[in-house]
Amino acid sequence: MSAGAQAHRPSARPQSSLHLFLAFSRLSLMGFGGVLPIAQRELVERLGWLTVEEFAELLSIGQVLPGPNVVNLSLMVGDRYFGLRGALAAMTGMLLMPLVLVLVAAALYQQFAAHPAVAGAVRGMGAVSAGLVMAIALKLLPALRRSPLGRARWMLVTLAVVLATGWWRWPLVLVIALVGGVSCTMAWHCLGARPVVPRQEPSP
């Protein structure tokens, strides 16, 4: 394996399924208003279980699969290291404590929803969530340097997604089917156009 490939490999891995469970439990409790930015910081920057490129790839798969993005991400990370056992441990850690807290918060919100301070706090959390999503998008930009589409094409794809979802209000399924399909076709074409580099066998 080349030195460049080694530089992009994660430097650590979870020690056990319990380690996965605790890590994703911590992650889920820190992600108030949006777990995705915390997931990138924890899995890539603090724990080192994934590289930026791997996180972007798993996230992109999780976004087109049914279910919440981060839950899909936890399943794939857990399965990567410990198979089905790891996937269940990571998913349980992601969902258990938030489920309890959401049930408690829903009961409290039912009692205090009319209070002006509570209504203002909910509106403020919406703005924070939007800022967190923008922050994670900026952090994942370096991963696009290795995209087979090249800068011009992935910028066009990004613009098409923004226009389709934010301006034209297309349904998400239609955006994934059309823009995602065109993007995958372009990536397949670009990968096929690359010259095949023969693999060099190590000298005895």
Coordinates of C-alpha atoms in Angstrom, one line a residue:
M1 CA 0.0 0.0 0.0
S2 CA 1.3 3.5 -0.9
A3 CA 2.2 6.1 1.6
G4 CA -0.7 8.3 0.3
A5 CA -3.2 5.6 0.9
Q6 CA -1.9 4.9 4.4
A7 CA -2.3 8.6 5.2
H8 CA -6.0 8.4 4.6
R9 CA -6.6 5.3 6.7
P10 CA -8.1 5.8 10.2
S11 CA -5.5 5.5 13.0
A12 CA -7.8 3.9 15.6
R13 CA -10.7 1.5 16.1
P14 CA -13.2 0.7 18.8
Q15 CA -12.0 -1.9 21.3
S16 CA -15.3 -3.8 21.7
S17 CA -19.0 -3.6 21.1
L18 CA -19.4 -1.9 24.5
H19 CA -16.9 0.7 23.4
L20 CA -19.1 1.3 20.4
F21 CA -22.2 1.5 22.5
L22 CA -20.7 4.0 24.9
A23 CA -19.2 6.2 22.1
F24 CA -22.5 6.4 20.3
S25 CA -24.4 7.1 23.5
R26 CA -22.1 9.9 24.3
L27 CA -22.4 11.2 20.7
S28 CA -26.2 11.1 20.9
L29 CA -26.3 13.0 24.2
M30 CA -24.0 15.7 22.8
G31 CA -26.0 16.2 19.6
F32 CA -28.8 18.4 20.9
G33 CA -30.4 20.0 17.9
G34 CA -28.5 17.8 15.4
V35 CA -26.2 14.8 15.9
L36 CA -24.5 15.0 12.5
P37 CA -21.9 17.7 13.2
I38 CA -21.1 16.0 16.5
A39 CA -20.7 12.7 14.7
Q40 CA -18.1 14.1 12.3
R41 CA -16.1 15.6 15.2
E42 CA -16.3 12.5 17.4
L43 CA -15.8 9.8 14.8
V44 CA -13.2 11.6 12.6
E45 CA -11.4 14.2 14.8
R46 CA -11.6 12.8 18.4
L47 CA -11.8 9.0 18.0
G48 CA -10.1 8.7 14.6
W49 CA -12.3 5.7 13.6
L50 CA -13.0 7.2 10.2
T51 CA -11.2 9.5 7.8
V52 CA -12.9 12.5 6.4
E53 CA -13.4 10.7 3.1
E54 CA -14.8 7.6 4.7
F55 CA -17.2 9.7 6.8
A56 CA -18.4 11.5 3.7
E57 CA -18.9 8.3 1.8
L58 CA -20.8 6.6 4.6
L59 CA -22.9 9.7 5.2
S60 CA -23.8 9.8 1.5
I61 CA -25.0 6.2 1.6
G62 CA -26.9 6.8 4.8
Q63 CA -28.8 9.8 3.2
V64 CA -30.2 7.7 0.3
L65 CA -31.2 4.8 2.6
P66 CA -34.5 4.8 4.4
G67 CA -34.4 6.1 8.0
P68 CA -32.4 8.8 9.8
N69 CA -29.0 9.6 8.4
V70 CA -27.1 9.3 11.6
V71 CA -28.8 6.0 12.6
N72 CA -27.8 4.5 9.2
L73 CA -24.3 5.9 9.8
S74 CA -24.1 4.2 13.2
L75 CA -25.2 0.9 11.7
M76 CA -22.6 1.0 9.0
V77 CA -19.8 2.0 11.5
G78 CA -20.8 -0.8 13.9
D79 CA -21.0 -3.4 11.2
R80 CA -17.6 -2.3 9.8
Y81 CA -15.8 -3.3 13.0
F82 CA -17.9 -6.0 14.7
G83 CA -20.5 -7.1 12.2
L84 CA -24.1 -7.5 13.3
R85 CA -23.2 -7.3 16.9
G86 CA -21.4 -4.0 16.4
A87 CA -24.2 -2.6 14.3
L88 CA -26.8 -3.4 17.0
A89 CA -24.5 -1.9 19.8
A90 CA -23.9 1.3 17.9
M91 CA -27.6 1.7 17.0
T92 CA -28.7 1.0 20.5
G93 CA -26.3 3.6 21.8
M94 CA -27.5 6.1 19.3
L95 CA -31.2 5.6 20.1
L96 CA -31.6 4.5 23.8
M97 CA -30.9 7.7 25.8
P98 CA -32.4 10.1 23.2
L99 CA -35.6 8.1 23.2
V100 CA -35.9 8.5 27.0
L101 CA -35.0 12.2 26.9
V102 CA -37.4 12.9 24.1
L103 CA -40.3 11.2 25.9
V104 CA -39.5 13.3 29.0
A105 CA -39.1 16.5 27.0
A106 CA -42.4 15.8 25.2
A107 CA -44.2 15.5 28.5
L108 CA -42.7 18.7 29.8
Y109 CA -43.3 20.6 26.5
Q110 CA -47.0 19.6 26.7
Q111 CA -47.2 21.4 30.0
F112 CA -45.1 24.5 29.2
A113 CA -45.5 25.0 25.4
A114 CA -47.5 28.2 25.8
H115 CA -44.8 29.9 27.9
P116 CA -43.0 32.6 25.9
A117 CA -39.5 31.5 27.0
V118 CA -40.1 28.0 25.8
A119 CA -41.4 29.1 22.4
G120 CA -38.4 31.4 22.0
A121 CA -36.0 28.6 23.0
V122 CA -37.5 26.3 20.3
R123 CA -37.1 29.0 17.6
G124 CA -33.5 29.6 18.7
M125 CA -32.7 25.9 18.5
G126 CA -33.9 25.8 14.9
A127 CA -31.4 28.5 14.0
V128 CA -28.6 26.6 15.8
S129 CA -29.5 23.4 13.9
A130 CA -29.3 25.2 10.6
G131 CA -25.9 26.6 11.6
L132 CA -24.6 23.2 12.6
V133 CA -25.6 21.6 9.3
M134 CA -23.8 24.4 7.4
A135 CA -20.7 23.9 9.6
I136 CA -20.6 20.1 8.8
A137 CA -21.0 20.9 5.1
L138 CA -17.9 23.1 5.2
K139 CA -15.9 20.5 7.1
L140 CA -16.7 17.9 4.5
L141 CA -15.6 20.0 1.6
P142 CA -12.0 18.7 1.6
A143 CA -13.3 15.2 1.0
L144 CA -14.6 16.4 -2.4
R145 CA -11.0 16.9 -3.6
R146 CA -10.8 13.1 -4.2
S147 CA -14.2 13.0 -5.9
P148 CA -14.0 11.4 -9.4
L149 CA -16.4 14.1 -10.7
G150 CA -13.8 16.9 -10.4
R151 CA -14.5 20.4 -9.0
A152 CA -16.6 21.7 -11.9
R153 CA -19.0 18.7 -11.9
W154 CA -19.5 18.4 -8.2
M155 CA -20.2 22.1 -8.0
L156 CA -22.9 21.7 -10.6
V157 CA -24.4 18.8 -8.8
T158 CA -24.4 20.8 -5.5
L159 CA -26.1 23.7 -7.3
A160 CA -28.7 21.5 -8.8
V161 CA -29.5 20.0 -5.4
V162 CA -29.8 23.4 -3.8
L163 CA -32.1 24.7 -6.5
A164 CA -34.2 21.6 -6.6
T165 CA -34.8 21.4 -2.9
G166 CA -34.6 25.1 -1.8
W167 CA -36.0 26.9 -4.8
W168 CA -38.1 24.6 -6.9
R169 CA -39.3 22.6 -3.8
W170 CA -39.0 19.2 -5.5
P171 CA -39.8 16.1 -3.4
L172 CA -36.7 14.6 -1.9
V173 CA -37.3 11.3 -3.6
L174 CA -37.4 13.0 -7.0
V175 CA -34.1 14.9 -6.2
I176 CA -32.4 11.7 -5.2
A177 CA -33.7 9.8 -8.3
L178 CA -32.8 12.5 -10.8
V179 CA -29.9 14.5 -9.5
G180 CA -28.4 11.5 -7.7
G181 CA -28.8 9.3 -10.7
V182 CA -27.2 11.8 -13.0
S183 CA -24.3 12.2 -10.5
C184 CA -23.7 8.5 -10.2
T185 CA -23.7 8.1 -14.0
M186 CA -21.2 10.9 -14.3
A187 CA -19.0 9.4 -11.6
W188 CA -19.1 6.0 -13.3
H189 CA -18.2 7.6 -16.6
C190 CA -15.3 9.5 -15.0
L191 CA -14.0 6.4 -13.3
G192 CA -14.2 4.4 -16.5
A193 CA -12.2 7.1 -18.4
R194 CA -9.3 7.0 -15.9
P195 CA -6.3 5.0 -17.1
V196 CA -5.8 1.7 -15.3
V197 CA -2.6 1.7 -13.4
P198 CA -1.1 -1.8 -13.3
R199 CA -0.5 -3.1 -9.8
Q200 CA 3.1 -3.6 -8.9
E201 CA 3.9 -6.8 -7.0
P202 CA 6.4 -6.4 -4.2
S203 CA 9.8 -7.6 -5.0
P204 CA 10.9 -10.7 -3.2

